Amino acid sequence: MGDHLGKSQHALLNEGDENEMEIFGYRTQGCRKALCLIGSIFSLGMLPLVFYWRPAWRVWANCVPCSLQEADIVLLRTTDEFKIYSWKKVMWISLSALSSTSGLTPDHPLIADEEFIINRAIRKPDLKVRYIKVQKIRYVWNNLEGQFQKIGSLEDCLSSAKIHQKFGLGLTSEEQEIRRLICGPNAIDVEIIPIWKLLVKEVLNPFYIFQLFSVCLWFSEDYKEYALAIILMSVISIALTVYDLRQQSVKLHHLVESHNSITVSVYERKAGAQDLESRLLVPGDLLILTGSRVQMPCDAVLIDGSCVVDEGMLTGESIPVTKTPLSQTASSAPWKMQSEADPRRHILFCGTEVIQAKAAGSGTVRAVVLQTGFNTAKGDLVRSILYPKPMNFKLYRDAIRFLLCLVGTATIGMIYTLCVYVLSGEPPEEVVRKALDVITIAVPPALPAALTTGIIYAQRRLKKKGIFCISPQRINVCGQLNLVCFDKTGTLTRGGLDLWGVVPCDQNGFQAVHSFASGEAVPWGPLCAAMATCHSLILLDGTIQGDPLDLKMFEATQWEMTVSGDDFHNKEMLAHTMVVKPPDTVGQVPAEGLAILHQFPFSSALQRMTVIVQETGGGRMAFMKGAPERVASFCQPDTVPTTFISELQVYTTQGFRVIALAYKKLETDCPTTTLMREKVESDLIFLGLLILENRLKEETRPVLEELISARIRTAMITGDNLQTAITVARKSGMVSEGQKVILVEANEATDSSSASITWKLVEEKKHGLFGSQDTYINIREEVPENGREGNYHFALSGKSFQVISQHFSSLLPKVSFKGRVTFLYEQFVGSSRVFAFSRVLLYFSDAIPQILLDPFSVKLKIFQNMAEKAVFPMAAGLNCIGHFKK
């Protein structure tokens, strides 16, 4: 094997990606192919069967190693621990048809320009493109760089200015045709697998081949009853498996098929706007989005106007998300890196629904197609279903070892039987039959049928209880479950937030709490204006929709929301701009209305959101809302009360969720589109704290107590303040009374000092701060298995976690894996905290099954190695608290 791989050219496919593969070049040789054909005939089909089980052997037998440029066959090997092989045939795309109709020649500007991968893939002068197709994705041969590269998406290296300049006016029809031919159709096609294919794939499983061998042997010994029983079991097992696979294939096909044929408006550089079938879209096309609802057939980056999108298909939460246009800056940096904000706020993802499109002035809402087909976010989701990651449970590894032990025992028994029967003078055919019979006794042929039947029966029992498993094979390992991960808001706590009060602030410090229990509205002022405007709510079909937190905050002001009309004129206002107005029932308010001109949407990475607001006939202001510590860092120091930390801790220790508000006045002569976020979010005036209450569900404590009593570790994932997470953990029973919580703070190395760690004990006093008293803790201390005393909880921020993993990696297993740790994670980057959380799980698990569980819903979703699905890096904002015991 090493000799074969050493002689062929070696490269990486999807380098740095989670689907990274090694790729080797091979060229088919006629004489080798002929020898393999002869071998297949003389082996009665056994050689092709071996080649089916071992794809690499087929390539090595039929081909000779060569460079990737000369290869007609490529051998792929995954870079993970499994080292799985597969092979693909190199195919060709000819542009000769286009050259005759469009007059394309090797010297044509569209062909000669080698700025994009598509152009570099065209071989001159015959105008052909070499490509392979791996897991539904096309990879073309880059003639300039000498490697296969993914096609079907715009290059990540493009700057925002380049995107506006190159694609802002659309593609020409010639460019569209070239890209359409090379990139393929914009469709997520999932074929319904024919029954005969499923049947052949199932029957060719090594276990069923072994069963066939065993049954033939038993019939030769006139052992018909048991042979017939095994045949019956196998047929039922195969039929049930094929039926299940066929049903899944049909469901998946119908799920994605409806979105493959959508009519969209595309702007062509010469012909202008025209309707086009979505299958014909290519990366670089310019989409024109209207105000009506539309399903996105591709991933696209918004370059003009703004959109409100329902991303429920991707995130599971049908909360409208505001998308802002990609600004055209002079920076040459890749557009995804041009600011610290999340680049996904500019992207309209495939499969999501645009429920509202707002044009800038009299213009149109425009978006450039970023990715098509299986390259899109939805396509990647479908590919993860079609090509799941292999499992590596310890149970399966032990099962393989056990099977090998059975094979070893059978081999010894076969040798012993041969010796005994030969010495006894038995006929040769009888000796062979008895020796082979020993194998069928040691290795039970009914094993696969029994396992399949057991899984199907268990799946149906779970289904009756309202539990649906997305991977039935994982049911066998559920008995070894030792970690359950919970979301906090809506899972451990109730779904909605109740507005408890607001703490105003002025130059004299924090004022008395304004409680909302009395039903009185917040008095007019910057604080009231911030609550009325600093949100991402929209008015849809006469109903205000958006994030529940934003909705509660806005309702507390008792203001009304409308869409801009003739009575509110501003040249910078987009069509359908949100305008908030005070009702007549509210006291004297000098402002007739406030128009939300521009939004800098909330980002988990930035932990804040900002809006630019125009007062009717008045000035312009900016309002910020976000994590208290983060908002305070953008404010003028003299406006932040000296008691800020202690006041914040008063509420977080009681389990409240705290949001800070700030504002500043802006100049009216500067267009909002030219204002940079960094300039707007500076020298703010601190306004106060918004206090929200999130109560525990009644079912929370009993569920957690049951898991803890079963010695199953529990983890809570939350985006709240760390102190709030600690309080909820105590109230829910995840951290029991009397147990201590230790704050671990790790600092990066500087020029004058090395990396360091400090440990602080978090006091349990109602209004207490972190303890400063020295405390000695022996983490090696022996603790009785049935005792709870002596248990410690460790709380650390994401920044501290990164420092520890980089500079004190030996400390991680001591306080986590060996200590059976329970973690609570806070403030994740990315729309999915679970994916970020899975990165951390790599440090605390050894290929164990993890569960993402909502115990109060009807669905149970089981994930193994969630880290394999992680797409977002763990960020410095991540915080966690852990539970340690022997």
Tab-separated table of N, CA and C in Angstrom, residues 726-774:
chain	number	residue	atom	x	y	z
A	726	ILE	N	-24.600	30.802	36.867
A	726	ILE	CA	-24.310	30.147	38.150
A	726	ILE	C	-25.575	30.092	39.004
A	727	THR	N	-26.311	31.194	39.039
A	727	THR	CA	-27.531	31.264	39.848
A	727	THR	C	-28.580	30.273	39.354
A	728	VAL	N	-28.781	30.217	38.038
A	728	VAL	CA	-29.744	29.269	37.476
A	728	VAL	C	-29.302	27.836	37.755
A	729	ALA	N	-27.982	27.598	37.698
A	729	ALA	CA	-27.467	26.253	37.987
A	729	ALA	C	-27.771	25.863	39.426
A	730	ARG	N	-27.642	26.824	40.339
A	730	ARG	CA	-27.951	26.526	41.741
A	730	ARG	C	-29.442	26.265	41.926
A	731	LYS	N	-30.281	27.117	41.316
A	731	LYS	CA	-31.732	26.965	41.467
A	731	LYS	C	-32.247	25.672	40.850
A	732	SER	N	-31.623	25.255	39.754
A	732	SER	CA	-32.092	24.050	39.054
A	732	SER	C	-31.589	22.765	39.692
A	733	GLY	N	-30.579	22.880	40.571
A	733	GLY	CA	-30.030	21.683	41.190
A	733	GLY	C	-28.822	21.138	40.476
A	734	MET	N	-28.423	21.757	39.367
A	734	MET	CA	-27.224	21.321	38.676
A	734	MET	C	-25.999	21.545	39.569
A	735	VAL	N	-26.042	22.628	40.335
A	735	VAL	CA	-25.053	22.891	41.387
A	735	VAL	C	-25.823	22.879	42.692
A	736	SER	N	-25.563	21.906	43.527
A	736	SER	CA	-26.368	21.747	44.734
A	736	SER	C	-25.932	22.712	45.831
A	737	GLU	N	-26.775	22.854	46.821
A	737	GLU	CA	-26.497	23.772	47.925
A	737	GLU	C	-25.272	23.295	48.698
A	738	GLY	N	-24.487	24.257	49.160
A	738	GLY	CA	-23.304	23.918	49.944
A	738	GLY	C	-22.070	23.662	49.106
A	739	GLN	N	-22.219	23.487	47.800
A	739	GLN	CA	-21.073	23.266	46.939
A	739	GLN	C	-20.464	24.605	46.523
A	740	LYS	N	-19.183	24.620	46.351
A	740	LYS	CA	-18.474	25.860	46.062
A	740	LYS	C	-18.208	26.007	44.573
A	741	VAL	N	-18.224	27.250	44.129
A	741	VAL	CA	-17.936	27.577	42.735
A	741	VAL	C	-16.660	28.404	42.697
A	742	ILE	N	-15.729	27.991	41.860
A	742	ILE	CA	-14.432	28.657	41.763
A	742	ILE	C	-14.299	29.300	40.393
A	743	LEU	N	-13.989	30.582	40.381
A	743	LEU	CA	-13.785	31.312	39.135
A	743	LEU	C	-12.323	31.175	38.733
A	744	VAL	N	-12.104	30.652	37.532
A	744	VAL	CA	-10.753	30.466	37.015
A	744	VAL	C	-10.490	31.543	35.965
A	745	GLU	N	-9.498	32.361	36.199
A	745	GLU	CA	-9.141	33.425	35.260
A	745	GLU	C	-7.722	33.196	34.761
A	746	ALA	N	-7.569	33.059	33.454
A	746	ALA	CA	-6.245	32.845	32.849
A	746	ALA	C	-5.901	34.048	31.984
A	747	ASN	N	-4.688	34.507	32.094
A	747	ASN	CA	-4.238	35.679	31.358
A	747	ASN	C	-3.179	35.302	30.341
A	748	GLU	N	-3.279	35.907	29.157
A	748	GLU	CA	-2.306	35.665	28.093
A	748	GLU	C	-0.929	36.181	28.484
A	749	ALA	N	0.081	35.604	27.863
A	749	ALA	CA	1.446	36.063	28.086
A	749	ALA	C	1.653	37.437	27.454
A	750	THR	N	2.399	38.281	28.148
A	750	THR	CA	2.734	39.610	27.634
A	750	THR	C	4.257	39.738	27.550
A	751	ASP	N	4.703	40.907	27.125
A	751	ASP	CA	6.149	41.129	27.018
A	751	ASP	C	6.830	41.062	28.372
A	752	SER	N	6.105	41.460	29.406
A	752	SER	CA	6.711	41.534	30.734
A	752	SER	C	6.375	40.356	31.640
A	753	SER	N	5.406	39.544	31.253
A	753	SER	CA	5.013	38.423	32.110
A	753	SER	C	4.556	37.234	31.269
A	754	SER	N	4.640	36.056	31.855
A	754	SER	CA	4.189	34.841	31.178
A	754	SER	C	2.713	34.599	31.470
A	755	ALA	N	2.127	33.629	30.799
A	755	ALA	CA	0.722	33.294	31.020
A	755	ALA	C	0.512	32.855	32.467
A	756	SER	N	-0.624	33.255	33.028
A	756	SER	CA	-0.865	32.962	34.439
A	756	SER	C	-2.314	32.579	34.679
A	757	ILE	N	-2.569	31.938	35.821
A	757	ILE	CA	-3.923	31.532	36.214
A	757	ILE	C	-4.170	32.005	37.639
A	758	THR	N	-5.341	32.563	37.864
A	758	THR	CA	-5.774	32.913	39.220
A	758	THR	C	-7.072	32.194	39.533
A	759	TRP	N	-7.275	31.892	40.830
A	759	TRP	CA	-8.458	31.152	41.262
A	759	TRP	C	-9.181	31.977	42.313
A	760	LYS	N	-10.470	32.230	42.112
A	760	LYS	CA	-11.255	33.008	43.063
A	760	LYS	C	-12.508	32.236	43.437
A	761	LEU	N	-12.808	32.250	44.713
A	761	LEU	CA	-14.006	31.569	45.190
A	761	LEU	C	-15.205	32.493	45.055
A	762	VAL	N	-16.258	32.029	44.385
A	762	VAL	CA	-17.478	32.815	44.228
A	762	VAL	C	-18.334	32.627	45.468
A	763	GLU	N	-18.581	33.733	46.184
A	763	GLU	CA	-19.346	33.658	47.426
A	763	GLU	C	-20.816	33.395	47.139
A	764	GLU	N	-21.509	32.827	48.109
A	764	GLU	CA	-22.930	32.536	47.965
A	764	GLU	C	-23.801	33.615	48.593
A	765	LYS	N	-23.180	34.694	49.074
A	765	LYS	CA	-23.975	35.775	49.651
A	765	LYS	C	-24.857	36.393	48.581
A	766	LYS	N	-25.973	36.899	48.976
A	766	LYS	CA	-26.944	37.416	48.007
A	766	LYS	C	-26.361	38.528	47.155
A	767	HIS	N	-25.648	39.451	47.818
A	767	HIS	CA	-25.080	40.567	47.075
A	767	HIS	C	-23.557	40.523	47.121
A	768	GLY	N	-22.997	39.356	47.382
A	768	GLY	CA	-21.547	39.262	47.553
A	768	GLY	C	-20.790	39.329	46.248
A	769	LEU	N	-19.525	39.728	46.382
A	769	LEU	CA	-18.621	39.738	45.237
A	769	LEU	C	-17.795	38.474	45.288
A	770	PHE	N	-16.887	38.367	44.359
A	770	PHE	CA	-15.996	37.236	44.367
A	770	PHE	C	-15.109	37.320	45.614
A	771	GLY	N	-14.928	36.228	46.248
A	771	GLY	CA	-14.155	36.214	47.486
A	771	GLY	C	-12.687	36.491	47.250
A	772	SER	N	-12.107	37.219	48.167
A	772	SER	CA	-10.686	37.528	48.068
A	772	SER	C	-9.874	36.734	49.075
A	773	GLN	N	-10.563	35.975	49.915
A	773	GLN	CA	-9.878	35.210	50.938
A	773	GLN	C	-9.193	34.002	50.322
A	774	ASP	N	-7.947	33.735	50.754
A	774	ASP	CA	-7.202	32.594	50.237
A	774	ASP	C	-7.853	31.303	50.710
